[in-house]
XYZ file of N, CA, C and O in Angstrom:
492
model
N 65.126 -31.927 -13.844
C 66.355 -32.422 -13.222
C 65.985 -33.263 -12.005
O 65.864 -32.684 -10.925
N 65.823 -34.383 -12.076
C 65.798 -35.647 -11.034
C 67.321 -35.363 -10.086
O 68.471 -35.129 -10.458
N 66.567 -35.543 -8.415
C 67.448 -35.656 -7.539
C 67.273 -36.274 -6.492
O 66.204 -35.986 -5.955
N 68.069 -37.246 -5.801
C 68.040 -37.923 -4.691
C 68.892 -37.086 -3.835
O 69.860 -36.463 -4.270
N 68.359 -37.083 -2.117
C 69.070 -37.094 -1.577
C 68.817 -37.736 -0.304
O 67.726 -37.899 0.241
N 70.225 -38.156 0.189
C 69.802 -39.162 1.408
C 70.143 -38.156 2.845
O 70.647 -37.034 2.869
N 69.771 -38.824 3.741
C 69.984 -38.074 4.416
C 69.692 -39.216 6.245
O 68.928 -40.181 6.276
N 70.250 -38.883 7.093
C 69.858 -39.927 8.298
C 71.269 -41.179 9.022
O 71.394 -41.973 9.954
N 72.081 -40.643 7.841
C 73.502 -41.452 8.771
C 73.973 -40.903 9.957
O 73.487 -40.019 10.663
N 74.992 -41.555 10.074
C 75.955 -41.292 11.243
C 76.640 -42.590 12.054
O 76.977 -43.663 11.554
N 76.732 -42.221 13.296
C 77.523 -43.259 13.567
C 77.006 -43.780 14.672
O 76.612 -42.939 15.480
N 76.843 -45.199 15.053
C 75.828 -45.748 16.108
C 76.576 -46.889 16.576
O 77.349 -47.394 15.763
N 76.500 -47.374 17.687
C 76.585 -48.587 18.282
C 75.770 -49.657 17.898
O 74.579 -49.444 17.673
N 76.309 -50.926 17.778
C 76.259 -52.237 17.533
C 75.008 -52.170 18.336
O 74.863 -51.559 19.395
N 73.856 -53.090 17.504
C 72.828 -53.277 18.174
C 71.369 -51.976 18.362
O 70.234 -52.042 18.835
N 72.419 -50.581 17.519
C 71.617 -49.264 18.072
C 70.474 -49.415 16.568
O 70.277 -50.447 15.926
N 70.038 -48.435 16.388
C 68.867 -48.137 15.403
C 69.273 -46.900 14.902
O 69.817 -45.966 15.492
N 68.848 -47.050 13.425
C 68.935 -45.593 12.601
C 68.108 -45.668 11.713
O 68.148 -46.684 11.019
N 66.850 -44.409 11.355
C 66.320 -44.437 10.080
C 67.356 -43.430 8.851
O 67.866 -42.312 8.927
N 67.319 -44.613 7.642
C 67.694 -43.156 6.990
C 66.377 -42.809 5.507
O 65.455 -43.497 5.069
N 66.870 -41.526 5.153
C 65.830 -41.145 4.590
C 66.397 -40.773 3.097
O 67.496 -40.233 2.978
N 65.479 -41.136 1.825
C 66.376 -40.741 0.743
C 65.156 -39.544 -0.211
O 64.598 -40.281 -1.025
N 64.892 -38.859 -0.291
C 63.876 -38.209 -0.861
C 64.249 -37.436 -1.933
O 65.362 -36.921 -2.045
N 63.387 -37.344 -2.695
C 63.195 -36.903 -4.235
C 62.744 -35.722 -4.813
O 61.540 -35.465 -4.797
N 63.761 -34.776 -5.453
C 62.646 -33.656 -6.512
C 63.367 -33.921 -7.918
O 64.515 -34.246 -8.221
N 61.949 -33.584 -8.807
C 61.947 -34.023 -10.352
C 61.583 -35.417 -10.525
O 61.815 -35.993 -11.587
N 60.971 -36.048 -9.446
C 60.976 -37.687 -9.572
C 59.899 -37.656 -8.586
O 59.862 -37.077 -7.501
N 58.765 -38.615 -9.345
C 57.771 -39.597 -8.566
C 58.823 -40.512 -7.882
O 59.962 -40.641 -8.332
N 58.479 -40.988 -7.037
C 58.118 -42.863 -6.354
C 57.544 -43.511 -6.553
O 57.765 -44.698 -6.789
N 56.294 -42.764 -6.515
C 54.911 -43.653 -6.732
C 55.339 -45.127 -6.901
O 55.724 -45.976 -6.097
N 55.149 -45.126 -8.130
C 54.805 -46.459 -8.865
C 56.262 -47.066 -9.568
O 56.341 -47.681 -10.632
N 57.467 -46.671 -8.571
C 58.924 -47.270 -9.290
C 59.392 -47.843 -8.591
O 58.796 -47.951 -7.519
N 60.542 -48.459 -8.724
C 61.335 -49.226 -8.079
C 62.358 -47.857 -7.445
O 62.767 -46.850 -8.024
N 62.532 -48.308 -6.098
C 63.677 -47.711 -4.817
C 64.296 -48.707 -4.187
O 63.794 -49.465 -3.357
N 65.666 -48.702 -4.686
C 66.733 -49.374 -3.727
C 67.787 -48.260 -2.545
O 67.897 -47.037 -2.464
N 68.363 -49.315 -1.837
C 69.127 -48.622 -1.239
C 70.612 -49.498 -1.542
O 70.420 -50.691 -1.776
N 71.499 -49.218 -1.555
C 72.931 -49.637 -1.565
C 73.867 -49.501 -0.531
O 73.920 -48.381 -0.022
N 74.690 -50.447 -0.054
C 75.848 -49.511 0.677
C 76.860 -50.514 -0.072
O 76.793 -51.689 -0.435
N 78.121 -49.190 -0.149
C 79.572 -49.510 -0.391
C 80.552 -49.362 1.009
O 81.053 -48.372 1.542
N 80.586 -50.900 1.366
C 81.662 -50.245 2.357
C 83.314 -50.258 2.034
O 83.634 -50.649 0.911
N 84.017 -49.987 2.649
C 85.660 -49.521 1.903
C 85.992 -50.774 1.927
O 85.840 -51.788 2.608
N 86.791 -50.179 0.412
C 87.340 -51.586 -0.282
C 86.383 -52.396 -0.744
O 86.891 -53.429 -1.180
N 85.117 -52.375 -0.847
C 84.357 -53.467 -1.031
C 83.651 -52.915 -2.906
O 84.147 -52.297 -3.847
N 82.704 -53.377 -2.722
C 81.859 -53.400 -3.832
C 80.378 -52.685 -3.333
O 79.875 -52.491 -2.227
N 80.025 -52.449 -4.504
C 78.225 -51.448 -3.605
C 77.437 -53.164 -3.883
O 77.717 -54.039 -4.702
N 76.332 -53.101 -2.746
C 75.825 -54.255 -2.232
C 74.482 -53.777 -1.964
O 74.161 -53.084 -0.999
N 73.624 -54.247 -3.002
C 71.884 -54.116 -2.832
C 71.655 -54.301 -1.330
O 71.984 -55.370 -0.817
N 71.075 -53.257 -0.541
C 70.478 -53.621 0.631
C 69.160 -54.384 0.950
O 68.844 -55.303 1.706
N 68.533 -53.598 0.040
C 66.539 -53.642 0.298
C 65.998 -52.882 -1.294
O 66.513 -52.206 -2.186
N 65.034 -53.308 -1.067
C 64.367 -52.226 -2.496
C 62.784 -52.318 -2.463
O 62.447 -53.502 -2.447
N 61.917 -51.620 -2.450
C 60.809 -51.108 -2.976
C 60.143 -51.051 -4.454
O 60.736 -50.440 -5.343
N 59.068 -51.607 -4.674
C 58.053 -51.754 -6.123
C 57.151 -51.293 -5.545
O 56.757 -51.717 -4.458
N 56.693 -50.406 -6.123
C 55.142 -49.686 -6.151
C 54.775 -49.652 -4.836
O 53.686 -50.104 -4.482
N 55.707 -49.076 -3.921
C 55.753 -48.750 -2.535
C 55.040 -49.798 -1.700
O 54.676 -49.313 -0.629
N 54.684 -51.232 -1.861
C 54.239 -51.995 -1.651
C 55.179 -53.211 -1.603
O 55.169 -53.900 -0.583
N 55.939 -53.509 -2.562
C 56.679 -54.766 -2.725
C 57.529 -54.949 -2.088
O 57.729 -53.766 -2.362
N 58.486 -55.298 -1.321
C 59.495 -55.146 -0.936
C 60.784 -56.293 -0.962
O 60.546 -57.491 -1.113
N 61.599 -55.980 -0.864
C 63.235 -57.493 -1.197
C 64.242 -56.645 -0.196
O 64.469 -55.456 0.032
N 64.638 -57.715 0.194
C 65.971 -57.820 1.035
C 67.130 -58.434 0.843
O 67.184 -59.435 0.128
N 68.149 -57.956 1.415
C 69.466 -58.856 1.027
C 69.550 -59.915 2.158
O 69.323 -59.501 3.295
N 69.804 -61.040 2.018
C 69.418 -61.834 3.503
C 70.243 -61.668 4.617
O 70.138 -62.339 5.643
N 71.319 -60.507 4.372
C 71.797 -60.062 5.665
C 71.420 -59.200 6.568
O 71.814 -59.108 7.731
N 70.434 -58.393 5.855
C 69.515 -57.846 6.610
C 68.014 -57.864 6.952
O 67.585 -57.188 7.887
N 67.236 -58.620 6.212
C 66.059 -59.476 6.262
C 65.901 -59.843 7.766
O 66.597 -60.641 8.393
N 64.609 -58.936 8.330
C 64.722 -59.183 9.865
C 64.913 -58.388 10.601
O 64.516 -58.365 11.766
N 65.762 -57.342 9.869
C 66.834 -56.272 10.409
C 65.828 -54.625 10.245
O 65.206 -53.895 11.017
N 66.142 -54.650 8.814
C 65.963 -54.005 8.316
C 64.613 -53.577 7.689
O 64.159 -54.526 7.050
N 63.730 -52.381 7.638
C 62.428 -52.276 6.925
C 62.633 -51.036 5.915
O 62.984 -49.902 6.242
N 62.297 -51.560 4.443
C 62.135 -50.600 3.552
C 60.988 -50.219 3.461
O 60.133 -51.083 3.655
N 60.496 -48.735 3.121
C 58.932 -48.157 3.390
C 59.083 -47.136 2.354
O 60.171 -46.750 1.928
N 57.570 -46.582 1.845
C 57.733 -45.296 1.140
C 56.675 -44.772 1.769
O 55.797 -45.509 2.216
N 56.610 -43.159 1.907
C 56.073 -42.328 2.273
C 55.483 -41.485 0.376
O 56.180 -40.600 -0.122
N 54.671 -41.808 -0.075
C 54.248 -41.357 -1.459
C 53.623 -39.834 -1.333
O 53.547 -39.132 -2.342
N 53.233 -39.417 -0.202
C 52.977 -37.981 0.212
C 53.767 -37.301 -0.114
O 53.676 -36.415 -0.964
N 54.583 -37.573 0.448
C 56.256 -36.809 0.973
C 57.116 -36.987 -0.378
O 57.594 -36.081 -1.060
N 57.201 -38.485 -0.615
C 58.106 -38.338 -2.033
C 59.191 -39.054 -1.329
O 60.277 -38.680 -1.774
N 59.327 -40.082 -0.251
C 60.303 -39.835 0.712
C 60.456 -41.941 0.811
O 59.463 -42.667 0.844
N 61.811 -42.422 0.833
C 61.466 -43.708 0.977
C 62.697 -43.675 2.352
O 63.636 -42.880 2.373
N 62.452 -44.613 3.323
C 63.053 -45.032 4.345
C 63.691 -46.014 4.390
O 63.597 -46.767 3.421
N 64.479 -46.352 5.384
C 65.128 -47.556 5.484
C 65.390 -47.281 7.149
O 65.987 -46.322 7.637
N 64.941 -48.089 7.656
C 64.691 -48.366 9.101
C 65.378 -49.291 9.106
O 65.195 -50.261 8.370
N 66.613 -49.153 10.204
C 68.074 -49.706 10.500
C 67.812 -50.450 11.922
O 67.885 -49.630 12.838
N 67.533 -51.738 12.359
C 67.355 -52.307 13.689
C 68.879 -52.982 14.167
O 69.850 -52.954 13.411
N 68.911 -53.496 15.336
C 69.665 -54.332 15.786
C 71.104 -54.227 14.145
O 71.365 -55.150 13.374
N 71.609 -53.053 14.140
C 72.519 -52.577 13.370
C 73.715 -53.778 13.957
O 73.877 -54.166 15.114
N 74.434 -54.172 12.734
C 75.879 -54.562 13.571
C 77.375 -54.202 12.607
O 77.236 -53.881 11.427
N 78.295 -54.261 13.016
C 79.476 -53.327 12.614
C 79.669 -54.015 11.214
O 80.633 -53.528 10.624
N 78.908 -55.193 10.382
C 79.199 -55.190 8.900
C 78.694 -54.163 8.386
O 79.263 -53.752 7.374
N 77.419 -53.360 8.904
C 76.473 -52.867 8.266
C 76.990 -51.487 7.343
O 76.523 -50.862 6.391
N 78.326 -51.387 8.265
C 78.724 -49.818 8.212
C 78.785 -49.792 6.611
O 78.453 -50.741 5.901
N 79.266 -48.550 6.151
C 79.198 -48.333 4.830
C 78.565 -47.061 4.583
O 77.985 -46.415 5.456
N 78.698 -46.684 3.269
C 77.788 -45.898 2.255
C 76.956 -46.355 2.287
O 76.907 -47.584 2.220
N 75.615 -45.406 2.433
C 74.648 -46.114 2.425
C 74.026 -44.865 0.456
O 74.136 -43.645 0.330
N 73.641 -45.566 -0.279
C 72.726 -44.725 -1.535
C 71.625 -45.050 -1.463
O 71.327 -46.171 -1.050
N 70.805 -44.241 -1.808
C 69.687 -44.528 -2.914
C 69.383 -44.506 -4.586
O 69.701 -43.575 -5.325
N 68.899 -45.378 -4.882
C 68.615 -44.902 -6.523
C 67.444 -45.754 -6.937
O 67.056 -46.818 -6.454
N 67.037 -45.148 -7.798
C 65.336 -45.139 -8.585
C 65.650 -45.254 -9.453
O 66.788 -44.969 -9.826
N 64.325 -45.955 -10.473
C 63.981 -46.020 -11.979
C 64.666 -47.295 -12.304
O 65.872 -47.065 -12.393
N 64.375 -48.644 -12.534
C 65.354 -49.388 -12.759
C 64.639 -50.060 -13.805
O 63.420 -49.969 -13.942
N 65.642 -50.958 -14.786
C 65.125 -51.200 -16.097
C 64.250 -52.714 -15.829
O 64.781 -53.693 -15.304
N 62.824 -52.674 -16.300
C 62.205 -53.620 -15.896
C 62.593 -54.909 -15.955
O 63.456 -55.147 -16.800
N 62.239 -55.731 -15.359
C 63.094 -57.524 -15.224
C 64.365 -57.476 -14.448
O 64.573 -58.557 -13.898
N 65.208 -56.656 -14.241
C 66.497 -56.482 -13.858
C 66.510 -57.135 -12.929
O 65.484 -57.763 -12.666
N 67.774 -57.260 -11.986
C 68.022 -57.990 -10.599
C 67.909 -56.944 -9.756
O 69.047 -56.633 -9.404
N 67.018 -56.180 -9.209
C 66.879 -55.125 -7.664
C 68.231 -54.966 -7.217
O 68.728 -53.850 -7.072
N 68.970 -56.243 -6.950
C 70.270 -55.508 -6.297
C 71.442 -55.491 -7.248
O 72.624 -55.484 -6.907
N 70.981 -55.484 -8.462
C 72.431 -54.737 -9.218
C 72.210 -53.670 -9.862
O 71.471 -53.361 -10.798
N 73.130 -53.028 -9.079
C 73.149 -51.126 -9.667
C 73.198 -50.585 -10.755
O 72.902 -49.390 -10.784
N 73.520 -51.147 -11.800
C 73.305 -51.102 -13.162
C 72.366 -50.761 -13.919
O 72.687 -50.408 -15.054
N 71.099 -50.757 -13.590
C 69.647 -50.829 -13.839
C 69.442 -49.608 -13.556
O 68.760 -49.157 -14.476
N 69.748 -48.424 -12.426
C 69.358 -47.714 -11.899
C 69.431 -46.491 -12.760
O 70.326 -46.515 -13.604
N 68.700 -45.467 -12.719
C 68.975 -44.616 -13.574
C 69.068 -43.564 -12.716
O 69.817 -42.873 -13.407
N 68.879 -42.913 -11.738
C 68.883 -41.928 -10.772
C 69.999 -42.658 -9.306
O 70.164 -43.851 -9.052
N 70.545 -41.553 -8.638
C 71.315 -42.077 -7.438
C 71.555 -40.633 -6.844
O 71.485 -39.596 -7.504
N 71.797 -40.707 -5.732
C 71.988 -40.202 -4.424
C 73.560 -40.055 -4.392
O 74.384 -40.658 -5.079
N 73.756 -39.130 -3.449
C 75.402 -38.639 -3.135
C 75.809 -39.855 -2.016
O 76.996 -40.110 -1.814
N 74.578 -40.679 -1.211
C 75.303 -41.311 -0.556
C 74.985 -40.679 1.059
O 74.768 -39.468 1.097
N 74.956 -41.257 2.063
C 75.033 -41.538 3.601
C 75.661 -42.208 3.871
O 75.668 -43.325 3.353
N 76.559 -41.809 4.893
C 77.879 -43.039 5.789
C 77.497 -43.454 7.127
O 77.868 -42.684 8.013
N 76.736 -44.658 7.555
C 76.406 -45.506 8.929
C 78.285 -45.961 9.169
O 79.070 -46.436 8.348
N 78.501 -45.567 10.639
C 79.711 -46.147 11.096
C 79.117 -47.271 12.217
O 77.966 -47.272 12.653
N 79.582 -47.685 12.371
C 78.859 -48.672 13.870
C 80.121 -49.319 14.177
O 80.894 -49.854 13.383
N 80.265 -49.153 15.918
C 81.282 -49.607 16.274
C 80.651 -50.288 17.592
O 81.368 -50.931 18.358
């Protein structure tokens, strides 16, 4: 039984910093693809960042700059290091793994594993 869970939201000021953390049992990292998502209300879920073979990394260009995706392959554990946050950012934040090879990183469709989800507020 594969499980994500995220963990590291809350609510921060414009400009503040947050890591969040999405970690795994029943599931490598190793060597897969890790995205992160956020849905904010009313909206649509929106590829943030994503991870290949804990090495590769993609951004959405709104946060490119901002933002650092990382994996911890010890731990089982992938990050998302939140900088100079600003109040679009807010949202659901997910994780999800395993995605079908060639796919587009930021469409959720691909994903075969997901997370309950983290909520960043920033005001």
């Amino acid at each position: 039984h594969v499980q994500l869970v995220e963990s590291g939201g809350g609510s921060v000021q414009a400009g503040g910093s947050l890591r969040l953390s999405c970690t795994a049992s029943g599931h490598r990292f190793s060597d897969d693809w890790v995205a992160w998502f956020r849905q904010a209300p009313g909206q649509g879920r929106e590829g943030v960042a994503a991870i290949y073979g804990g090495l590769t990394t993609y951004y959405d260009d709104f946060v490119r700059g901002r933002f650092i995706i990382s994996q911890d392959n010890a731990k089982n554990v992938v990050y998302l290091q939140m900088k100079n946050i600003k109040p679009e950012d807010s949202g659901i934040y997910t994780c999800a793994a395993e995605k079908a090879t060639g796919t587009d990183w930021a469409d959720g469709r691909w994903y075969d594993y997901w997370g309950q989800g983290t909520q960043v507020t920033v005001s």
